[in-house]
mmCIF file of C-alpha atoms in Angstrom:
data_model
loop_
_atom_site.group_PDB
_atom_site.id
_atom_site.type_symbol
_atom_site.label_atom_id
_atom_site.label_comp_id
_atom_site.label_asym_id
_atom_site.label_seq_id
_atom_site.Cartn_x
_atom_site.Cartn_y
_atom_site.Cartn_z
ATOM 1 C CA GLU A 1 -91.869 182.394 43.425
ATOM 2 C CA ILE A 2 -92.263 178.718 43.847
ATOM 3 C CA VAL A 3 -89.945 176.683 41.605
ATOM 4 C CA LEU A 4 -91.233 173.262 40.488
ATOM 5 C CA THR A 5 -88.533 170.814 39.456
ATOM 6 C CA GLN A 6 -89.591 167.800 37.403
ATOM 7 C CA SER A 7 -87.622 164.624 37.136
ATOM 8 C CA PRO A 8 -86.438 162.776 35.247
ATOM 9 C CA GLY A 9 -86.199 165.018 32.213
ATOM 10 C CA THR A 10 -86.820 162.009 29.920
ATOM 11 C CA LEU A 11 -88.318 158.626 30.688
ATOM 12 C CA SER A 12 -88.011 155.838 28.168
ATOM 13 C CA LEU A 13 -90.210 152.847 28.859
ATOM 14 C CA SER A 14 -92.035 150.041 27.108
ATOM 15 C CA PRO A 15 -95.763 149.596 26.685
ATOM 16 C CA GLY A 16 -97.349 148.027 29.793
ATOM 17 C CA GLU A 17 -94.647 149.398 32.143
ATOM 18 C CA ARG A 18 -95.226 151.757 35.013
ATOM 19 C CA ALA A 19 -94.132 155.413 34.770
ATOM 20 C CA THR A 20 -93.397 157.462 37.811
ATOM 21 C CA LEU A 21 -92.966 161.231 37.303
ATOM 22 C CA SER A 22 -91.762 163.520 40.067
ATOM 23 C CA CYS A 23 -92.550 167.094 40.670
ATOM 24 C CA ARG A 24 -90.704 168.782 43.639
ATOM 25 C CA ALA A 25 -91.535 172.219 44.887
ATOM 26 C CA SER A 26 -89.066 174.672 46.353
ATOM 27 C CA GLN A 27 -91.412 175.129 49.319
ATOM 28 C CA VAL A 28 -94.444 173.490 50.709
ATOM 29 C CA VAL A 29 -97.360 173.569 48.344
ATOM 30 C CA LYS A 30 -100.997 172.771 49.220
ATOM 31 C CA SER A 31 -101.614 169.409 47.576
ATOM 32 C CA ASP A 32 -105.009 170.519 46.234
ATOM 33 C CA SER A 33 -103.368 173.305 44.236
ATOM 34 C CA LEU A 34 -101.239 170.888 42.222
ATOM 35 C CA THR A 35 -102.228 170.201 38.610
ATOM 36 C CA TRP A 36 -100.862 167.882 35.936
ATOM 37 C CA TYR A 37 -101.162 168.486 32.121
ATOM 38 C CA GLN A 38 -100.181 166.283 29.093
ATOM 39 C CA GLN A 39 -98.903 167.830 25.928
ATOM 40 C CA LYS A 40 -98.243 166.066 22.757
ATOM 41 C CA PRO A 41 -96.013 167.573 19.979
ATOM 42 C CA GLY A 42 -97.726 170.445 18.167
ATOM 43 C CA GLN A 43 -100.790 170.257 20.368
ATOM 44 C CA ALA A 44 -102.255 172.234 23.197
ATOM 45 C CA PRO A 45 -101.721 171.017 26.706
ATOM 46 C CA ARG A 46 -104.481 168.744 28.041
ATOM 47 C CA LEU A 47 -105.687 168.706 31.619
ATOM 48 C CA LEU A 48 -104.915 165.403 33.354
ATOM 49 C CA ILE A 49 -105.189 165.747 37.097
ATOM 50 C CA TYR A 50 -106.291 168.601 39.317
ATOM 51 C CA GLY A 51 -106.524 169.152 43.026
ATOM 52 C CA GLY A 52 -103.496 166.952 43.335
ATOM 53 C CA SER A 53 -105.363 163.677 42.631
ATOM 54 C CA THR A 54 -108.579 164.100 40.784
ATOM 55 C CA ARG A 55 -108.626 162.900 37.264
ATOM 56 C CA ALA A 56 -110.196 165.260 34.669
ATOM 57 C CA ALA A 57 -113.088 164.113 32.637
ATOM 58 C CA GLY A 58 -112.273 161.411 30.064
ATOM 59 C CA ILE A 59 -108.780 160.653 31.592
ATOM 60 C CA PRO A 60 -108.209 156.907 31.873
ATOM 61 C CA ASP A 61 -107.755 155.466 35.389
ATOM 62 C CA ARG A 62 -104.219 154.425 34.598
ATOM 63 C CA PHE A 63 -103.273 158.025 35.403
ATOM 64 C CA SER A 64 -103.068 158.979 39.098
ATOM 65 C CA GLY A 65 -101.699 161.897 41.091
ATOM 66 C CA SER A 66 -100.441 161.854 44.636
ATOM 67 C CA GLY A 67 -98.165 163.598 47.049
ATOM 68 C CA SER A 68 -98.072 166.282 49.623
ATOM 69 C CA GLY A 69 -95.766 169.002 51.023
ATOM 70 C CA THR A 70 -93.013 169.488 48.467
ATOM 71 C CA ASP A 71 -93.110 166.107 46.654
ATOM 72 C CA PHE A 72 -95.721 165.134 44.138
ATOM 73 C CA THR A 73 -96.014 162.242 41.744
ATOM 74 C CA LEU A 74 -97.829 161.441 38.560
ATOM 75 C CA THR A 75 -98.149 157.736 37.941
ATOM 76 C CA ILE A 76 -99.091 156.016 34.733
ATOM 77 C CA SER A 77 -99.791 152.464 35.728
ATOM 78 C CA ARG A 78 -99.650 150.660 32.364
ATOM 79 C CA LEU A 79 -98.223 152.699 29.626
ATOM 80 C CA GLU A 80 -99.978 152.892 26.236
ATOM 81 C CA PRO A 81 -98.296 154.047 23.094
ATOM 82 C CA GLU A 82 -100.535 157.113 23.058
ATOM 83 C CA ASP A 83 -99.065 158.193 26.463
ATOM 84 C CA SER A 84 -95.968 159.386 24.700
ATOM 85 C CA ALA A 85 -95.977 163.129 25.551
ATOM 86 C CA VAL A 86 -94.523 165.829 27.746
ATOM 87 C CA TYR A 87 -96.026 165.957 31.193
ATOM 88 C CA HIS A 88 -96.175 169.345 33.115
ATOM 89 C CA CYS A 89 -96.922 169.954 36.734
ATOM 90 C CA GLN A 90 -98.278 173.373 37.866
ATOM 91 C CA GLN A 91 -99.075 175.000 41.231
ATOM 92 C CA TYR A 92 -101.491 177.858 41.937
ATOM 93 C CA GLY A 93 -101.342 177.964 45.718
ATOM 94 C CA TYR A 94 -98.812 180.786 45.636
ATOM 95 C CA SER A 95 -98.784 183.715 43.274
ATOM 96 C CA PRO A 96 -97.443 183.712 40.641
ATOM 97 C CA LEU A 97 -98.662 180.302 39.466
ATOM 98 C CA THR A 98 -95.727 178.322 38.134
ATOM 99 C CA PHE A 99 -95.125 175.260 36.014
ATOM 100 C CA GLY A 100 -92.397 172.671 36.158
ATOM 101 C CA GLY A 101 -89.942 172.189 33.272
ATOM 102 C CA GLY A 102 -91.745 169.069 32.053
ATOM 103 C CA THR A 103 -90.923 165.410 31.772
ATOM 104 C CA LYS A 104 -90.894 163.734 28.378
ATOM 105 C CA VAL A 105 -92.166 160.119 28.320
ATOM 106 C CA GLU A 106 -91.064 158.068 25.390
ATOM 107 C CA ILE A 107 -92.620 154.787 24.735
ATOM 108 C CA GLU A 108 -90.122 152.427 23.149
ATOM 109 C CA GLU B 1 -116.849 172.684 18.843
ATOM 110 C CA VAL B 2 -115.675 174.414 22.022
ATOM 111 C CA ALA B 3 -112.209 175.875 21.071
ATOM 112 C CA LEU B 4 -109.641 178.527 21.394
ATOM 113 C CA VAL B 5 -107.498 179.549 18.454
ATOM 114 C CA GLU B 6 -104.569 181.917 18.583
ATOM 115 C CA SER B 7 -103.203 184.010 15.653
ATOM 116 C CA GLY B 8 -100.828 186.938 15.084
ATOM 117 C CA GLY B 9 -97.544 185.322 15.823
ATOM 118 C CA GLY B 10 -94.490 185.831 13.616
ATOM 119 C CA LEU B 11 -90.920 187.107 13.408
ATOM 120 C CA VAL B 12 -90.072 190.498 14.992
ATOM 121 C CA LYS B 13 -86.935 192.407 15.719
ATOM 122 C CA PRO B 14 -85.835 193.094 19.289
ATOM 123 C CA GLY B 15 -87.597 196.185 20.542
ATOM 124 C CA GLY B 16 -90.473 195.636 18.208
ATOM 125 C CA SER B 17 -94.188 195.006 18.888
ATOM 126 C CA LEU B 18 -96.595 192.261 18.038
ATOM 127 C CA ARG B 19 -100.298 191.752 18.712
ATOM 128 C CA LEU B 20 -101.693 188.245 19.416
ATOM 129 C CA SER B 21 -105.389 187.345 19.300
ATOM 130 C CA CYS B 22 -107.264 184.387 20.637
ATOM 131 C CA ALA B 23 -110.693 183.566 19.245
ATOM 132 C CA ALA B 24 -113.110 181.702 21.485
ATOM 133 C CA SER B 25 -115.934 179.633 20.061
ATOM 134 C CA GLU B 26 -118.899 177.631 21.316
ATOM 135 C CA PHE B 27 -118.810 178.619 24.965
ATOM 136 C CA SER B 28 -119.815 181.591 27.117
ATOM 137 C CA PHE B 29 -116.621 183.476 26.814
ATOM 138 C CA THR B 30 -117.875 186.323 29.076
ATOM 139 C CA LEU B 31 -118.035 184.024 32.112
ATOM 140 C CA TYR B 32 -114.377 183.095 32.230
ATOM 141 C CA THR B 33 -111.048 184.493 33.319
ATOM 142 C CA MET B 34 -108.681 184.012 30.422
ATOM 143 C CA ASN B 35 -104.860 183.581 30.532
ATOM 144 C CA TRP B 36 -101.855 183.680 28.320
ATOM 145 C CA VAL B 37 -99.186 180.987 28.765
ATOM 146 C CA ARG B 38 -96.015 180.708 26.733
ATOM 147 C CA GLN B 39 -93.398 178.051 26.113
ATOM 148 C CA ALA B 40 -89.826 178.937 25.000
ATOM 149 C CA PRO B 41 -88.055 176.417 22.864
ATOM 150 C CA GLY B 42 -86.911 173.509 25.009
ATOM 151 C CA LYS B 43 -88.360 174.979 28.106
ATOM 152 C CA GLY B 44 -91.360 174.486 30.314
ATOM 153 C CA LEU B 45 -94.588 176.415 30.361
ATOM 154 C CA GLU B 46 -94.557 179.977 31.751
ATOM 155 C CA TRP B 47 -97.717 181.898 32.783
ATOM 156 C CA VAL B 48 -97.731 185.378 31.182
ATOM 157 C CA GLY B 49 -100.838 186.927 32.535
ATOM 158 C CA SER B 50 -104.631 186.807 33.124
ATOM 159 C CA ILE B 51 -107.700 188.986 32.719
ATOM 160 C CA SER B 52 -110.943 188.550 34.624
ATOM 161 C CA SER B 53 -114.253 188.049 32.941
ATOM 162 C CA ASN B 54 -115.214 191.760 33.070
ATOM 163 C CA SER B 55 -111.589 192.960 32.514
ATOM 164 C CA GLU B 56 -111.592 194.460 36.046
ATOM 165 C CA HIS B 57 -108.576 192.411 37.184
ATOM 166 C CA VAL B 58 -105.525 192.061 35.017
ATOM 167 C CA PHE B 59 -102.330 190.412 36.292
ATOM 168 C CA TYR B 60 -98.957 189.943 34.667
ATOM 169 C CA ALA B 61 -95.849 187.843 35.281
ATOM 170 C CA ALA B 62 -92.865 189.970 36.459
ATOM 171 C CA SER B 63 -90.984 189.177 33.277
ATOM 172 C CA VAL B 64 -93.527 190.968 31.079
ATOM 173 C CA ARG B 65 -95.055 193.612 33.339
ATOM 174 C CA GLY B 66 -94.908 197.056 31.783
ATOM 175 C CA ARG B 67 -94.293 195.643 28.267
ATOM 176 C CA PHE B 68 -97.251 193.408 27.639
ATOM 177 C CA THR B 69 -100.946 194.348 27.797
ATOM 178 C CA ILE B 70 -103.844 191.854 28.017
ATOM 179 C CA SER B 71 -107.353 192.888 26.980
ATOM 180 C CA ARG B 72 -110.572 191.251 25.821
ATOM 181 C CA ASP B 73 -113.631 191.947 23.776
ATOM 182 C CA ASN B 74 -116.476 190.001 25.243
ATOM 183 C CA ALA B 75 -118.913 190.937 22.461
ATOM 184 C CA GLY B 76 -116.477 189.573 19.892
ATOM 185 C CA ASN B 77 -115.349 186.515 22.026
ATOM 186 C CA ALA B 78 -111.722 187.561 21.676
ATOM 187 C CA LEU B 79 -108.685 187.898 23.829
ATOM 188 C CA THR B 80 -105.665 189.989 22.929
ATOM 189 C CA LEU B 81 -102.023 190.163 24.016
ATOM 190 C CA GLN B 82 -100.264 193.346 22.965
ATOM 191 C CA MET B 83 -96.518 192.728 23.223
ATOM 192 C CA ASP B 84 -94.177 195.775 23.103
ATOM 193 C CA SER B 85 -90.404 196.177 23.625
ATOM 194 C CA LEU B 86 -89.945 192.568 22.625
ATOM 195 C CA ARG B 87 -86.806 190.753 23.683
ATOM 196 C CA GLY B 88 -85.105 187.526 22.605
ATOM 197 C CA GLU B 89 -86.299 185.805 25.682
ATOM 198 C CA ASP B 90 -89.905 186.428 24.680
ATOM 199 C CA THR B 91 -89.499 183.870 21.848
ATOM 200 C CA GLY B 92 -91.787 180.875 22.146
ATOM 201 C CA VAL B 93 -95.218 179.505 21.469
ATOM 202 C CA TYR B 94 -98.026 181.515 23.042
ATOM 203 C CA HIS B 95 -101.135 179.768 24.133
ATOM 204 C CA CYS B 96 -104.378 181.199 25.491
ATOM 205 C CA ALA B 97 -106.111 179.176 28.120
ATOM 206 C CA ARG B 98 -109.498 179.257 29.966
ATOM 207 C CA LYS B 99 -109.457 179.172 33.732
ATOM 208 C CA PHE B 100 -112.173 176.921 35.097
ATOM 209 C CA PHE B 101 -113.273 176.984 38.722
ATOM 210 C CA ASP B 102 -114.726 173.733 40.315
ATOM 211 C CA PRO B 103 -116.945 174.827 43.111
ATOM 212 C CA THR B 104 -117.332 171.328 44.498
ATOM 213 C CA GLY B 105 -113.736 171.030 45.420
ATOM 214 C CA GLY B 106 -112.713 174.665 45.359
ATOM 215 C CA HIS B 107 -110.060 173.903 42.739
ATOM 216 C CA TRP B 108 -109.240 175.789 39.589
ATOM 217 C CA PHE B 109 -107.293 174.754 36.513
ATOM 218 C CA PHE B 110 -106.803 175.529 32.843
ATOM 219 C CA ASP B 111 -109.376 173.328 31.240
ATOM 220 C CA LEU B 112 -109.175 174.558 27.611
ATOM 221 C CA TRP B 113 -106.121 175.580 25.653
ATOM 222 C CA GLY B 114 -105.463 176.826 22.178
ATOM 223 C CA PRO B 115 -102.746 175.111 20.051
ATOM 224 C CA GLY B 116 -100.614 178.302 20.252
ATOM 225 C CA THR B 117 -99.037 180.781 17.874
ATOM 226 C CA PRO B 118 -95.264 181.069 17.544
ATOM 227 C CA VAL B 119 -93.356 184.224 18.218
ATOM 228 C CA SER B 120 -89.738 184.649 17.294
ATOM 229 C CA VAL B 121 -87.741 187.768 18.383
ATOM 230 C CA SER B 122 -84.561 188.024 16.471
ATOM 231 C CA SER B 123 -82.500 190.549 14.482
#
């Protein structure tokens, strides 16, 4: 089973700052099998990025996904207050599909 | 509105059983593979299992195989998770999620999730 390790556990930043979230896989993962979700408290996860770098419909262009091999990154270029959430990475290239432990983004 | 809504969660003793339901609305439920994903308190998301559109293919995570059963009723637009022999580590919020396949890029992802129903296994 592929283990996805997300870091940092919590990121505290101010509006307008850039957030860089890491997702590291225990073995090489096809970049197009990497997905990112956003989850706000008490809500269902929401699809952000699929295929490693493609934004889902309605997702602002301040969100971008990148990476290859074992290292993947979700970048939020200019934080907005509504970006406060937990962000999950997920891979489906190998069975079983697995998720990372999540990174909480706090907007100060 | 296109939506998934789970129900049936609650408090159950170790060794007990619980049956979760997921009601789908405003989309062609019969076309999609459906999944259950759970989240233990303070932990990340964990895939539980999936069922294909015609119920022909059902898969489970190793942690629940032999104890949980996924089924669906396409006529009633409903997904079910029967949970038996429950353990403390099964505690968490259970979400149903729709699997979408993007043929242009060959990618798939969970594009629609329910808000979840909480399950607590404790004596």
